[in-house]
mmCIF file of C-alpha atoms in Angstrom:
data_model
loop_
_atom_site.group_PDB
_atom_site.id
_atom_site.type_symbol
_atom_site.label_atom_id
_atom_site.label_comp_id
_atom_site.label_asym_id
_atom_site.label_seq_id
_atom_site.Cartn_x
_atom_site.Cartn_y
_atom_site.Cartn_z
ATOM 1 C CA MET A 1 -58.142 30.781 -24.621
ATOM 2 C CA LEU A 2 -58.152 31.437 -28.364
ATOM 3 C CA ILE A 3 -56.646 34.592 -29.819
ATOM 4 C CA LEU A 4 -58.010 35.504 -33.235
ATOM 5 C CA TYR A 5 -55.895 37.584 -35.588
ATOM 6 C CA PHE A 6 -56.799 38.404 -39.153
ATOM 7 C CA MET A 7 -54.545 39.111 -42.084
ATOM 8 C CA TYR A 8 -56.076 40.861 -45.054
ATOM 9 C CA ARG A 9 -55.250 42.877 -48.134
ATOM 10 C CA THR A 10 -57.494 45.192 -50.104
ATOM 11 C CA GLU A 11 -57.642 44.887 -53.870
ATOM 12 C CA THR A 12 -55.608 48.054 -54.368
ATOM 13 C CA GLU A 13 -52.838 47.288 -51.863
ATOM 14 C CA ILE A 14 -49.818 45.012 -52.133
ATOM 15 C CA ILE A 15 -48.974 44.721 -48.437
ATOM 16 C CA TYR A 16 -51.064 42.617 -46.058
ATOM 17 C CA LYS A 17 -52.297 44.051 -42.766
ATOM 18 C CA ILE A 18 -52.712 42.077 -39.548
ATOM 19 C CA ILE A 19 -55.390 43.097 -37.079
ATOM 20 C CA PHE A 20 -56.355 41.730 -33.692
ATOM 21 C CA GLY A 21 -59.771 40.112 -33.684
ATOM 22 C CA ARG A 22 -60.714 38.881 -30.253
ATOM 23 C CA ILE A 23 -59.722 36.773 -27.268
ATOM 24 C CA VAL A 24 -62.186 33.924 -26.803
ATOM 25 C CA LYS A 25 -62.469 32.130 -23.461
ATOM 26 C CA TRP A 26 -64.395 28.892 -23.087
ATOM 27 C CA ILE A 27 -64.790 25.863 -20.889
ATOM 28 C CA THR A 28 -64.246 23.201 -23.548
ATOM 29 C CA PHE A 29 -61.199 23.425 -25.782
ATOM 30 C CA ASP A 30 -62.007 21.284 -28.814
ATOM 31 C CA HIS A 31 -62.384 21.554 -32.575
ATOM 32 C CA VAL A 32 -66.135 22.245 -32.409
ATOM 33 C CA SER A 33 -65.776 25.131 -29.923
ATOM 34 C CA ILE A 34 -62.967 26.740 -31.896
ATOM 35 C CA GLY A 35 -64.740 26.401 -35.244
ATOM 36 C CA THR A 36 -67.893 27.879 -33.731
ATOM 37 C CA ALA A 37 -65.939 30.808 -32.242
ATOM 38 C CA ILE A 38 -64.414 31.618 -35.632
ATOM 39 C CA LYS A 39 -67.801 31.497 -37.394
ATOM 40 C CA ARG A 40 -69.444 33.573 -34.663
ATOM 41 C CA TYR A 41 -66.752 36.252 -34.971
ATOM 42 C CA TYR A 42 -67.278 36.477 -38.732
ATOM 43 C CA CYS A 43 -71.060 36.747 -38.333
ATOM 44 C CA GLU A 44 -70.941 39.333 -35.537
ATOM 45 C CA ASN A 45 -68.587 41.553 -37.531
ATOM 46 C CA GLU A 46 -70.400 41.093 -40.837
ATOM 47 C CA HIS A 47 -67.418 39.557 -42.604
ATOM 48 C CA TYR A 48 -67.958 37.258 -45.563
ATOM 49 C CA LEU A 49 -66.901 33.817 -44.286
ATOM 50 C CA LYS A 50 -66.152 32.516 -47.800
ATOM 51 C CA LYS A 51 -63.172 34.907 -47.933
ATOM 52 C CA PHE A 52 -61.577 33.029 -45.031
ATOM 53 C CA SER A 53 -58.490 31.531 -46.683
ATOM 54 C CA MET A 54 -55.907 30.351 -44.153
ATOM 55 C CA PHE A 55 -55.908 28.756 -40.734
ATOM 56 C CA LYS A 56 -52.676 28.956 -38.711
ATOM 57 C CA SER A 57 -52.224 27.262 -35.388
ATOM 58 C CA ASP A 58 -49.732 26.888 -32.576
ATOM 59 C CA CYS A 59 -52.035 24.539 -30.699
ATOM 60 C CA PRO A 60 -52.457 20.779 -30.221
ATOM 61 C CA SER A 61 -52.854 18.272 -33.010
ATOM 62 C CA PHE A 62 -56.675 18.283 -32.904
ATOM 63 C CA MET A 63 -56.521 21.668 -34.600
ATOM 64 C CA ARG A 64 -55.191 20.053 -37.778
ATOM 65 C CA ARG A 65 -56.509 16.492 -37.739
ATOM 66 C CA LYS A 66 -57.207 15.232 -41.218
ATOM 67 C CA TYR A 67 -60.968 14.654 -40.856
ATOM 68 C CA ASN A 68 -62.186 16.284 -37.649
ATOM 69 C CA GLY A 69 -59.732 19.081 -36.906
ATOM 70 C CA VAL A 70 -60.716 22.730 -36.985
ATOM 71 C CA ALA A 71 -59.165 23.306 -40.421
ATOM 72 C CA ALA A 72 -60.791 20.155 -41.865
ATOM 73 C CA ILE A 73 -64.213 21.245 -40.623
ATOM 74 C CA GLN A 74 -63.700 24.747 -42.055
ATOM 75 C CA LYS A 75 -62.706 23.211 -45.412
ATOM 76 C CA ARG A 76 -66.069 21.450 -45.662
ATOM 77 C CA GLU A 77 -67.767 24.824 -45.974
ATOM 78 C CA ILE A 78 -64.931 26.959 -47.346
ATOM 79 C CA HIS A 79 -63.054 24.910 -49.921
ATOM 80 C CA ASN A 80 -60.117 27.282 -50.431
ATOM 81 C CA VAL A 81 -58.921 27.183 -46.789
ATOM 82 C CA CYS A 82 -55.343 26.040 -46.319
ATOM 83 C CA GLU A 83 -53.781 25.357 -42.941
ATOM 84 C CA GLN A 84 -50.373 25.885 -41.439
ATOM 85 C CA HIS A 85 -49.227 24.558 -38.098
ATOM 86 C CA CYS A 86 -46.833 25.999 -35.566
ATOM 87 C CA VAL A 87 -46.048 29.372 -37.065
ATOM 88 C CA GLY A 88 -43.253 30.115 -34.585
ATOM 89 C CA HIS A 89 -41.582 26.767 -35.205
ATOM 90 C CA ARG A 90 -41.666 27.299 -38.979
ATOM 91 C CA LYS A 91 -39.981 30.689 -38.563
ATOM 92 C CA ASP A 92 -37.239 29.104 -36.436
ATOM 93 C CA LEU A 93 -36.657 26.453 -39.088
ATOM 94 C CA ALA A 94 -36.442 29.102 -41.808
ATOM 95 C CA VAL A 95 -33.760 30.991 -39.859
ATOM 96 C CA LYS A 96 -31.860 27.760 -39.212
ATOM 97 C CA ASP A 97 -31.996 26.806 -42.907
ATOM 98 C CA SER A 98 -30.844 30.241 -44.049
ATOM 99 C CA ARG A 99 -27.940 30.223 -41.581
ATOM 100 C CA SER A 100 -26.766 26.817 -42.778
ATOM 101 C CA THR A 101 -26.896 28.094 -46.363
ATOM 102 C CA LEU A 102 -24.809 31.160 -45.529
ATOM 103 C CA TYR A 103 -22.109 29.387 -43.511
#
């Protein structure tokens, strides 16, 4: 299962908004299926795919493989995409670092 969320900001706003996109179920769980699901969502909802700018993942390593991961494949078409792995883990590390700085 893939849960798509989207973070966006209009030109006149400072604060980003996060909206739920869709839950995608499939039989095969690989980089091709996930990349296709993301593209399909953008097409079905008439979003401009070139504005896709960040890919965050809490999933296995194939999501971020250097040459054939989901983010790498997206970068071939959308050059400004940056990726970030394990969002929850990064937040935990940030809290840990800030606590060690305070104490």
